[in-house]
Amino acid sequence: MVVYSFYIFDRHAECIYKRRWLPRPTSTVGKSRSDTVSGAAPTGLGQTVRSTDDDSKLVFGTVFSLRNMVRKLGGEDDNFVSFTTSQYKLHYYETPTNTKFVMLTDLKSPSMRIALQQIYINLFVEYVVKNPLSPTEHPGGVGVNNELFEESLEQFVVRAL
Amino acid sequence: MSSTKTSRIGEETRVDKVNAELVTLTYGTIVAQLCQDYDSNYQDVNKQLDKMGYNIGMRLIEDFLAKSGVGRCANFRETADMIAKVGFKIFLNVTPTVTNWTSDNTQFSLIFEDNPLADFVELPDDGRAQDELWFSNILCGVLRGSLEMVQMQIEAHFVSDVLRGDDTTEMRVSLVRYIEDEMPPEEE
């Protein structure tokens, strides 16, 4: 399976972390996997940055509305797990603190709910929340983009999935 | 969620052990330092302890959720049970008693039989500390911070403390409101 991108939204509806992995191009099969992944860090210029920004807003709007709809129809405890288009699958996990984890993968991927929960418990809480010197809130992603978190996320996505 | 089930979650959630006296002494040192810094203005010390607790609570709740794996509570009564039997059990290894509910289920008291923060403590004998200092006030802040993160605005304060010579140590917790989901800012 291929992971396309990953987002975290905080309780203030702000995107506090986003990461994009480009799908591995077929022509570079011989290349090592980590090469391809690290080359796809979401640091572009101008247009690229803008479009990832817009992406995250679209993603938030979608999961927010979908979640509210699901709760209206299925009761307060209901939650949506993923949705699929003809191009990708969007996986969703929300904590009781209203932090939302979203991952976009290809269609072949199994449910990522457990994986997203693992990212929350083992990476986000351990490396972001418990870092005593990082702020408690993360406006603009401050404190989330620390080395330990990013590296572990990278490893998690590349190895575990 | 049944009351026995919450007790079980509290018992079973494993935590790495840290020496309890270290925690007690560290906390005592913080309070003592604050009393010094604020020149024994105990109102300010209470306020500062509450603020520190608030910041701790906002982080602690994530650890609590990650460790215990519990979901959202259905009502405030369940929340109270969860705080007493899982939260306090996990982090301080005590289980305060939940009691004195108001009829509208928005206010309750936590009675602490045992308060690890207050071991070895005797309040200063300056004639004021006994009436003004709430030694364990950090706990009020912790509850306020952690419940805010799970969409509940609450108010918490101590109403009695055995350190002051009262019969019990009692904290009063009131639900102010449930916090609505925030919407993303409008595009200009």
mmCIF file of C-alpha atoms in Angstrom:
data_model
loop_
_atom_site.group_PDB
_atom_site.id
_atom_site.type_symbol
_atom_site.label_atom_id
_atom_site.label_comp_id
_atom_site.label_asym_id
_atom_site.label_seq_id
_atom_site.Cartn_x
_atom_site.Cartn_y
_atom_site.Cartn_z
ATOM 1 C CA MET A 1 0.000 0.000 0.000
ATOM 2 C CA VAL A 2 0.987 3.629 -0.430
ATOM 3 C CA VAL A 3 0.501 6.474 2.016
ATOM 4 C CA TYR A 4 -0.121 9.760 0.219
ATOM 5 C CA SER A 5 -0.457 12.236 3.057
ATOM 6 C CA PHE A 6 -1.111 12.698 6.740
ATOM 7 C CA TYR A 7 -2.712 15.544 8.692
ATOM 8 C CA ILE A 8 -3.313 16.433 12.343
ATOM 9 C CA PHE A 9 -5.955 19.010 13.297
ATOM 10 C CA ASP A 10 -6.231 20.401 16.822
ATOM 11 C CA ARG A 11 -9.359 21.314 18.773
ATOM 12 C CA HIS A 12 -9.239 24.835 17.376
ATOM 13 C CA ALA A 13 -9.781 23.427 13.890
ATOM 14 C CA GLU A 14 -6.245 24.340 12.921
ATOM 15 C CA CYS A 15 -4.004 22.071 10.912
ATOM 16 C CA ILE A 16 -1.041 21.600 13.237
ATOM 17 C CA TYR A 17 0.814 19.058 11.154
ATOM 18 C CA LYS A 18 0.797 17.917 7.578
ATOM 19 C CA ARG A 19 3.023 15.636 5.677
ATOM 20 C CA ARG A 20 2.956 14.444 2.109
ATOM 21 C CA TRP A 21 4.508 11.394 0.629
ATOM 22 C CA LEU A 22 4.404 11.244 -3.116
ATOM 23 C CA PRO A 23 3.518 7.865 -4.541
ATOM 24 C CA ARG A 24 6.582 6.008 -5.650
ATOM 25 C CA PRO A 25 7.019 6.599 -9.391
ATOM 26 C CA THR A 26 7.200 3.351 -11.343
ATOM 27 C CA SER A 27 10.422 4.376 -13.104
ATOM 28 C CA THR A 28 12.409 4.449 -9.846
ATOM 29 C CA VAL A 29 11.699 0.934 -8.686
ATOM 30 C CA GLY A 30 15.387 0.287 -8.168
ATOM 31 C CA LYS A 31 15.760 3.229 -5.808
ATOM 32 C CA SER A 32 15.640 2.632 -2.086
ATOM 33 C CA ARG A 33 12.350 3.339 -0.436
ATOM 34 C CA SER A 34 13.561 5.872 2.090
ATOM 35 C CA ASP A 35 15.108 7.948 -0.688
ATOM 36 C CA THR A 36 11.807 8.365 -2.382
ATOM 37 C CA VAL A 37 10.021 9.196 0.829
ATOM 38 C CA SER A 38 12.444 11.747 2.211
ATOM 39 C CA GLY A 39 12.562 13.444 -1.157
ATOM 40 C CA ALA A 40 8.871 14.109 -0.889
ATOM 41 C CA ALA A 41 8.926 16.368 2.173
ATOM 42 C CA PRO A 42 6.248 19.043 1.833
ATOM 43 C CA THR A 43 8.603 21.929 1.393
ATOM 44 C CA GLY A 44 8.005 23.439 -1.972
ATOM 45 C CA LEU A 45 7.850 27.047 -3.041
ATOM 46 C CA GLY A 46 4.959 29.298 -3.941
ATOM 47 C CA GLN A 47 2.292 27.269 -5.650
ATOM 48 C CA THR A 48 3.133 23.967 -3.999
ATOM 49 C CA VAL A 49 2.917 25.366 -0.467
ATOM 50 C CA ARG A 50 -0.352 27.099 -1.258
ATOM 51 C CA SER A 51 -1.913 24.017 -2.660
ATOM 52 C CA THR A 52 -0.996 21.820 0.351
ATOM 53 C CA ASP A 53 -2.462 24.569 2.507
ATOM 54 C CA ASP A 54 -5.699 24.474 0.583
ATOM 55 C CA ASP A 55 -5.669 20.697 0.693
ATOM 56 C CA SER A 56 -5.607 20.677 4.461
ATOM 57 C CA LYS A 57 -8.514 23.111 4.645
ATOM 58 C CA LEU A 58 -10.529 20.987 2.254
ATOM 59 C CA VAL A 59 -9.703 17.856 4.207
ATOM 60 C CA PHE A 60 -10.722 19.493 7.450
ATOM 61 C CA GLY A 61 -13.994 20.768 6.032
ATOM 62 C CA THR A 62 -14.815 17.342 4.705
ATOM 63 C CA VAL A 63 -14.068 15.321 7.826
ATOM 64 C CA PHE A 64 -15.738 17.918 10.026
ATOM 65 C CA SER A 65 -18.997 17.827 8.078
ATOM 66 C CA LEU A 66 -18.895 14.088 7.620
ATOM 67 C CA ARG A 67 -18.347 13.509 11.318
ATOM 68 C CA ASN A 68 -21.208 15.811 12.249
ATOM 69 C CA MET A 69 -23.499 14.106 9.783
ATOM 70 C CA VAL A 70 -22.520 10.675 11.086
ATOM 71 C CA ARG A 71 -23.237 11.758 14.646
ATOM 72 C CA LYS A 72 -26.617 13.156 13.704
ATOM 73 C CA LEU A 73 -27.635 9.947 11.985
ATOM 74 C CA GLY A 74 -25.973 7.349 14.175
ATOM 75 C CA GLY A 75 -25.956 8.977 17.596
ATOM 76 C CA GLU A 76 -23.303 10.858 19.580
ATOM 77 C CA ASP A 77 -20.991 7.859 19.883
ATOM 78 C CA ASP A 78 -20.900 7.099 16.199
ATOM 79 C CA ASN A 79 -17.844 7.970 14.158
ATOM 80 C CA PHE A 80 -16.788 7.463 10.610
ATOM 81 C CA VAL A 81 -13.703 5.377 10.002
ATOM 82 C CA SER A 82 -12.806 5.967 6.373
ATOM 83 C CA PHE A 83 -14.204 6.841 2.987
ATOM 84 C CA THR A 84 -13.140 5.832 -0.453
ATOM 85 C CA THR A 85 -13.122 7.596 -3.773
ATOM 86 C CA SER A 86 -12.047 6.095 -7.069
ATOM 87 C CA GLN A 87 -8.562 7.528 -6.425
ATOM 88 C CA TYR A 88 -7.797 7.236 -2.738
ATOM 89 C CA LYS A 89 -8.994 6.178 0.692
ATOM 90 C CA LEU A 90 -9.237 8.660 3.559
ATOM 91 C CA HIS A 91 -8.795 7.278 7.094
ATOM 92 C CA TYR A 92 -9.957 9.157 10.142
ATOM 93 C CA TYR A 93 -9.366 8.935 13.868
ATOM 94 C CA GLU A 94 -10.493 11.426 16.472
ATOM 95 C CA THR A 95 -9.505 11.546 20.135
ATOM 96 C CA PRO A 96 -11.881 12.664 22.904
ATOM 97 C CA THR A 97 -9.794 15.865 23.067
ATOM 98 C CA ASN A 98 -10.969 16.647 19.547
ATOM 99 C CA THR A 99 -7.593 16.117 17.945
ATOM 100 C CA LYS A 100 -8.194 14.685 14.493
ATOM 101 C CA PHE A 101 -5.820 12.394 12.642
ATOM 102 C CA VAL A 102 -6.303 11.935 8.912
ATOM 103 C CA MET A 103 -4.382 9.744 6.497
ATOM 104 C CA LEU A 104 -4.802 9.413 2.755
ATOM 105 C CA THR A 105 -3.722 6.143 1.202
ATOM 106 C CA ASP A 106 -4.268 4.174 -1.962
ATOM 107 C CA LEU A 107 -7.338 2.007 -2.388
ATOM 108 C CA LYS A 108 -5.692 -1.309 -1.483
ATOM 109 C CA SER A 109 -4.955 -0.236 2.064
ATOM 110 C CA PRO A 110 -6.688 -2.022 4.958
ATOM 111 C CA SER A 111 -8.299 -0.007 7.772
ATOM 112 C CA MET A 112 -5.821 2.462 9.261
ATOM 113 C CA ARG A 113 -7.851 3.245 12.347
ATOM 114 C CA ILE A 114 -5.557 1.255 14.630
ATOM 115 C CA ALA A 115 -2.492 2.737 12.943
ATOM 116 C CA LEU A 116 -3.764 6.271 13.497
ATOM 117 C CA GLN A 117 -4.543 5.442 17.102
ATOM 118 C CA GLN A 118 -1.003 4.096 17.483
ATOM 119 C CA ILE A 119 0.376 7.323 16.032
ATOM 120 C CA TYR A 120 -1.634 9.243 18.618
ATOM 121 C CA ILE A 121 -0.677 7.080 21.599
ATOM 122 C CA ASN A 122 2.920 6.224 20.793
ATOM 123 C CA LEU A 123 4.110 9.227 18.823
ATOM 124 C CA PHE A 124 1.926 12.277 19.389
ATOM 125 C CA VAL A 125 1.406 11.883 23.141
ATOM 126 C CA GLU A 126 4.952 10.665 23.781
ATOM 127 C CA TYR A 127 6.925 13.137 21.694
ATOM 128 C CA VAL A 128 4.691 16.190 21.378
ATOM 129 C CA VAL A 129 2.371 16.355 24.382
ATOM 130 C CA LYS A 130 4.877 15.104 26.930
ATOM 131 C CA ASN A 131 7.702 17.321 25.753
ATOM 132 C CA PRO A 132 7.691 19.733 28.704
ATOM 133 C CA LEU A 133 9.275 22.547 26.745
ATOM 134 C CA SER A 134 6.877 22.451 23.838
ATOM 135 C CA PRO A 135 3.782 24.658 24.181
ATOM 136 C CA THR A 136 0.484 23.039 25.229
ATOM 137 C CA GLU A 137 -1.262 24.428 22.170
ATOM 138 C CA HIS A 138 0.325 24.330 18.754
ATOM 139 C CA PRO A 139 -0.692 27.362 16.708
ATOM 140 C CA GLY A 140 0.910 27.101 13.303
ATOM 141 C CA GLY A 141 2.264 23.681 14.193
ATOM 142 C CA VAL A 142 4.746 24.937 16.802
ATOM 143 C CA GLY A 143 6.041 22.063 18.873
ATOM 144 C CA VAL A 144 4.659 19.315 16.652
ATOM 145 C CA ASN A 145 7.380 19.549 14.059
ATOM 146 C CA ASN A 146 10.068 18.293 16.428
ATOM 147 C CA GLU A 147 12.694 15.865 15.270
ATOM 148 C CA LEU A 148 11.691 12.910 17.424
ATOM 149 C CA PHE A 149 8.094 13.050 16.281
ATOM 150 C CA GLU A 150 8.857 13.513 12.609
ATOM 151 C CA GLU A 151 11.481 10.816 12.506
ATOM 152 C CA SER A 152 9.320 8.301 14.338
ATOM 153 C CA LEU A 153 6.389 9.096 12.086
ATOM 154 C CA GLU A 154 8.593 8.565 9.076
ATOM 155 C CA GLN A 155 9.739 5.208 10.422
ATOM 156 C CA PHE A 156 6.236 4.211 11.363
ATOM 157 C CA VAL A 157 4.900 4.921 7.905
ATOM 158 C CA VAL A 158 7.798 3.348 6.056
ATOM 159 C CA ARG A 159 8.322 0.260 8.214
ATOM 160 C CA ALA A 160 5.132 -0.583 10.013
ATOM 161 C CA LEU A 161 2.765 -0.001 7.140
ATOM 162 C CA MET B 1 -20.335 2.772 31.885
ATOM 163 C CA SER B 2 -20.853 0.934 35.168
ATOM 164 C CA SER B 3 -19.088 2.025 38.275
ATOM 165 C CA THR B 4 -17.328 -1.313 38.797
ATOM 166 C CA LYS B 5 -16.035 -1.211 35.252
ATOM 167 C CA THR B 6 -14.399 2.171 35.789
ATOM 168 C CA SER B 7 -12.742 0.833 38.953
ATOM 169 C CA ARG B 8 -11.335 -2.045 36.981
ATOM 170 C CA ILE B 9 -9.861 0.231 34.310
ATOM 171 C CA GLY B 10 -8.189 2.237 37.078
ATOM 172 C CA GLU B 11 -6.709 -0.881 38.654
ATOM 173 C CA GLU B 12 -5.504 -2.416 35.460
ATOM 174 C CA THR B 13 -3.945 0.531 33.720
ATOM 175 C CA ARG B 14 -0.292 -0.002 34.291
ATOM 176 C CA VAL B 15 1.972 2.948 35.011
ATOM 177 C CA ASP B 16 5.686 3.122 35.518
ATOM 178 C CA LYS B 17 6.393 3.623 39.174
ATOM 179 C CA VAL B 18 8.024 6.650 40.626
ATOM 180 C CA ASN B 19 8.898 7.050 44.266
ATOM 181 C CA ALA B 20 5.879 8.625 45.960
ATOM 182 C CA GLU B 21 7.953 10.572 48.452
ATOM 183 C CA LEU B 22 9.858 12.176 45.625
ATOM 184 C CA VAL B 23 6.592 13.492 44.218
ATOM 185 C CA THR B 24 5.430 14.681 47.634
ATOM 186 C CA LEU B 25 8.682 16.436 48.389
ATOM 187 C CA THR B 26 8.914 17.984 44.922
ATOM 188 C CA TYR B 27 5.406 19.353 45.207
ATOM 189 C CA GLY B 28 6.065 20.628 48.719
ATOM 190 C CA THR B 29 9.165 22.421 47.482
ATOM 191 C CA ILE B 30 7.167 24.119 44.736
ATOM 192 C CA VAL B 31 4.553 25.370 47.204
ATOM 193 C CA ALA B 32 7.224 26.539 49.635
ATOM 194 C CA GLN B 33 9.030 28.404 46.866
ATOM 195 C CA LEU B 34 5.799 30.066 45.750
ATOM 196 C CA CYS B 35 5.068 31.159 49.320
ATOM 197 C CA GLN B 36 8.497 32.732 49.381
ATOM 198 C CA ASP B 37 8.196 34.315 45.933
ATOM 199 C CA TYR B 38 4.797 35.808 46.705
ATOM 200 C CA ASP B 39 5.880 36.940 50.149
ATOM 201 C CA SER B 40 3.275 34.726 51.841
ATOM 202 C CA ASN B 41 0.407 36.264 49.905
ATOM 203 C CA TYR B 42 -1.536 33.009 49.959
ATOM 204 C CA GLN B 43 -4.279 34.120 47.598
ATOM 205 C CA ASP B 44 -1.637 34.603 44.937
ATOM 206 C CA VAL B 45 -0.041 31.262 45.787
ATOM 207 C CA ASN B 46 -3.421 29.524 45.379
ATOM 208 C CA LYS B 47 -3.929 31.243 42.051
ATOM 209 C CA GLN B 48 -0.471 30.307 40.838
ATOM 210 C CA LEU B 49 -0.883 26.671 41.870
ATOM 211 C CA ASP B 50 -4.187 26.535 40.016
ATOM 212 C CA LYS B 51 -2.566 27.972 36.905
ATOM 213 C CA MET B 52 0.291 25.450 37.042
ATOM 214 C CA GLY B 53 -2.240 22.675 37.458
ATOM 215 C CA TYR B 54 -4.195 23.944 34.482
ATOM 216 C CA ASN B 55 -1.151 23.646 32.259
ATOM 217 C CA ILE B 56 -0.398 20.199 33.614
ATOM 218 C CA GLY B 57 -4.001 19.084 33.105
ATOM 219 C CA MET B 58 -4.039 20.053 29.459
ATOM 220 C CA ARG B 59 -1.196 17.584 28.828
ATOM 221 C CA LEU B 60 -2.123 14.985 31.395
ATOM 222 C CA ILE B 61 -5.502 14.356 29.778
ATOM 223 C CA GLU B 62 -3.806 13.137 26.597
ATOM 224 C CA ASP B 63 -1.663 10.747 28.604
ATOM 225 C CA PHE B 64 -4.765 9.655 30.489
ATOM 226 C CA LEU B 65 -6.644 8.918 27.268
ATOM 227 C CA ALA B 66 -3.676 7.172 25.694
ATOM 228 C CA LYS B 67 -3.113 4.973 28.757
ATOM 229 C CA SER B 68 -6.672 4.166 29.720
ATOM 230 C CA GLY B 69 -8.145 3.979 26.230
ATOM 231 C CA VAL B 70 -11.527 5.156 27.500
ATOM 232 C CA GLY B 71 -13.896 7.096 25.284
ATOM 233 C CA ARG B 72 -16.149 10.042 25.898
ATOM 234 C CA CYS B 73 -18.352 10.005 29.013
ATOM 235 C CA ALA B 74 -22.098 10.054 28.436
ATOM 236 C CA ASN B 75 -22.878 12.483 31.250
ATOM 237 C CA PHE B 76 -21.301 14.467 34.072
ATOM 238 C CA ARG B 77 -21.944 11.717 36.623
ATOM 239 C CA GLU B 78 -19.915 9.319 34.530
ATOM 240 C CA THR B 79 -17.219 11.977 34.224
ATOM 241 C CA ALA B 80 -17.036 12.297 38.022
ATOM 242 C CA ASP B 81 -16.663 8.546 38.382
ATOM 243 C CA MET B 82 -13.987 8.482 35.717
ATOM 244 C CA ILE B 83 -12.016 11.255 37.443
ATOM 245 C CA ALA B 84 -12.168 9.601 40.853
ATOM 246 C CA LYS B 85 -11.725 5.946 39.978
ATOM 247 C CA VAL B 86 -9.512 6.072 36.903
ATOM 248 C CA GLY B 87 -7.793 9.477 36.814
ATOM 249 C CA PHE B 88 -6.783 9.817 40.462
ATOM 250 C CA LYS B 89 -6.088 6.086 40.628
ATOM 251 C CA ILE B 90 -3.695 6.133 37.682
ATOM 252 C CA PHE B 91 -1.776 9.242 38.609
ATOM 253 C CA LEU B 92 -1.889 9.463 42.417
ATOM 254 C CA ASN B 93 -3.027 5.959 43.369
ATOM 255 C CA VAL B 94 -5.887 7.285 45.473
ATOM 256 C CA THR B 95 -9.619 7.065 44.879
ATOM 257 C CA PRO B 96 -11.499 10.052 46.277
ATOM 258 C CA THR B 97 -15.174 9.549 47.068
ATOM 259 C CA VAL B 98 -17.681 11.231 44.774
ATOM 260 C CA THR B 99 -20.555 12.651 46.785
ATOM 261 C CA ASN B 100 -22.870 15.602 47.531
ATOM 262 C CA TRP B 101 -24.415 15.814 44.065
ATOM 263 C CA THR B 102 -26.764 18.669 43.405
ATOM 264 C CA SER B 103 -30.149 17.590 42.069
ATOM 265 C CA ASP B 104 -29.364 18.900 38.568
ATOM 266 C CA ASN B 105 -26.218 16.714 38.405
ATOM 267 C CA THR B 106 -23.852 19.580 37.690
ATOM 268 C CA GLN B 107 -21.993 19.824 41.003
ATOM 269 C CA PHE B 108 -20.279 17.227 43.127
ATOM 270 C CA SER B 109 -17.645 16.904 45.818
ATOM 271 C CA LEU B 110 -14.528 14.809 45.889
ATOM 272 C CA ILE B 111 -13.622 13.695 49.402
ATOM 273 C CA PHE B 112 -9.973 12.731 49.765
ATOM 274 C CA GLU B 113 -9.342 10.136 52.466
ATOM 275 C CA ASP B 114 -5.749 10.150 51.511
ATOM 276 C CA ASN B 115 -3.807 12.924 49.794
ATOM 277 C CA PRO B 116 -0.265 12.003 48.798
ATOM 278 C CA LEU B 117 0.590 15.634 48.070
ATOM 279 C CA ALA B 118 0.014 16.555 51.704
ATOM 280 C CA ASP B 119 2.075 13.845 53.418
ATOM 281 C CA PHE B 120 4.557 15.303 55.947
ATOM 282 C CA VAL B 121 2.965 18.752 55.564
ATOM 283 C CA GLU B 122 2.221 21.177 58.341
ATOM 284 C CA LEU B 123 1.020 24.627 57.330
ATOM 285 C CA PRO B 124 3.115 27.593 58.503
ATOM 286 C CA ASP B 125 2.070 28.917 61.861
ATOM 287 C CA ASP B 126 1.712 32.556 60.859
ATOM 288 C CA GLY B 127 -1.981 32.841 61.681
ATOM 289 C CA ARG B 128 -2.941 33.262 58.030
ATOM 290 C CA ALA B 129 -1.885 30.131 56.157
ATOM 291 C CA GLN B 130 -4.458 28.092 58.098
ATOM 292 C CA ASP B 131 -7.225 30.288 56.695
ATOM 293 C CA GLU B 132 -5.908 31.262 53.296
ATOM 294 C CA LEU B 133 -3.607 28.664 51.752
ATOM 295 C CA TRP B 134 -5.113 25.711 49.893
ATOM 296 C CA PHE B 135 -2.037 23.533 49.862
ATOM 297 C CA SER B 136 -3.210 21.082 47.183
ATOM 298 C CA ASN B 137 -4.762 23.725 44.961
ATOM 299 C CA ILE B 138 -2.799 22.437 41.978
ATOM 300 C CA LEU B 139 -5.328 19.593 41.756
ATOM 301 C CA CYS B 140 -8.154 22.054 41.021
ATOM 302 C CA GLY B 141 -6.177 23.398 38.095
ATOM 303 C CA VAL B 142 -5.396 19.922 36.814
ATOM 304 C CA LEU B 143 -9.096 19.068 36.692
ATOM 305 C CA ARG B 144 -9.939 22.383 35.055
ATOM 306 C CA GLY B 145 -7.257 21.960 32.372
ATOM 307 C CA SER B 146 -7.950 18.352 31.577
ATOM 308 C CA LEU B 147 -11.734 18.707 31.429
ATOM 309 C CA GLU B 148 -11.448 21.753 29.200
ATOM 310 C CA MET B 149 -9.616 19.565 26.699
ATOM 311 C CA VAL B 150 -12.571 17.187 26.614
ATOM 312 C CA GLN B 151 -15.080 19.989 26.047
ATOM 313 C CA MET B 152 -16.176 20.707 29.592
ATOM 314 C CA GLN B 153 -15.718 24.037 31.264
ATOM 315 C CA ILE B 154 -15.695 23.498 35.003
ATOM 316 C CA GLU B 155 -14.925 25.373 38.176
ATOM 317 C CA ALA B 156 -13.126 23.609 41.018
ATOM 318 C CA HIS B 157 -12.084 24.727 44.475
ATOM 319 C CA PHE B 158 -11.315 23.238 47.849
ATOM 320 C CA VAL B 159 -13.856 23.795 50.586
ATOM 321 C CA SER B 160 -12.017 22.046 53.393
ATOM 322 C CA ASP B 161 -8.613 20.543 54.083
ATOM 323 C CA VAL B 162 -7.427 18.355 56.947
ATOM 324 C CA LEU B 163 -4.228 20.417 56.924
ATOM 325 C CA ARG B 164 -6.312 23.343 58.166
ATOM 326 C CA GLY B 165 -7.774 21.236 60.938
ATOM 327 C CA ASP B 166 -10.975 20.345 59.058
ATOM 328 C CA ASP B 167 -12.423 16.854 59.380
ATOM 329 C CA THR B 168 -12.158 16.096 55.676
ATOM 330 C CA THR B 169 -10.398 17.252 52.544
ATOM 331 C CA GLU B 170 -13.109 18.196 50.107
ATOM 332 C CA MET B 171 -13.002 19.643 46.607
ATOM 333 C CA ARG B 172 -16.113 21.063 45.007
ATOM 334 C CA VAL B 173 -16.424 20.652 41.239
ATOM 335 C CA SER B 174 -19.092 22.452 39.179
ATOM 336 C CA LEU B 175 -19.870 22.053 35.521
ATOM 337 C CA VAL B 176 -20.186 25.463 33.907
ATOM 338 C CA ARG B 177 -20.986 24.367 30.364
ATOM 339 C CA TYR B 178 -20.106 21.958 27.615
ATOM 340 C CA ILE B 179 -17.823 23.611 25.083
ATOM 341 C CA GLU B 180 -19.055 23.607 21.494
ATOM 342 C CA ASP B 181 -16.803 22.427 18.668
ATOM 343 C CA GLU B 182 -14.765 25.229 17.232
ATOM 344 C CA MET B 183 -15.196 26.046 13.579
ATOM 345 C CA PRO B 184 -12.338 26.996 11.290
ATOM 346 C CA PRO B 185 -12.028 30.767 10.802
ATOM 347 C CA GLU B 186 -13.967 32.168 7.853
ATOM 348 C CA GLU B 187 -12.038 32.754 4.661
ATOM 349 C CA GLU B 188 -11.733 36.397 3.841
#
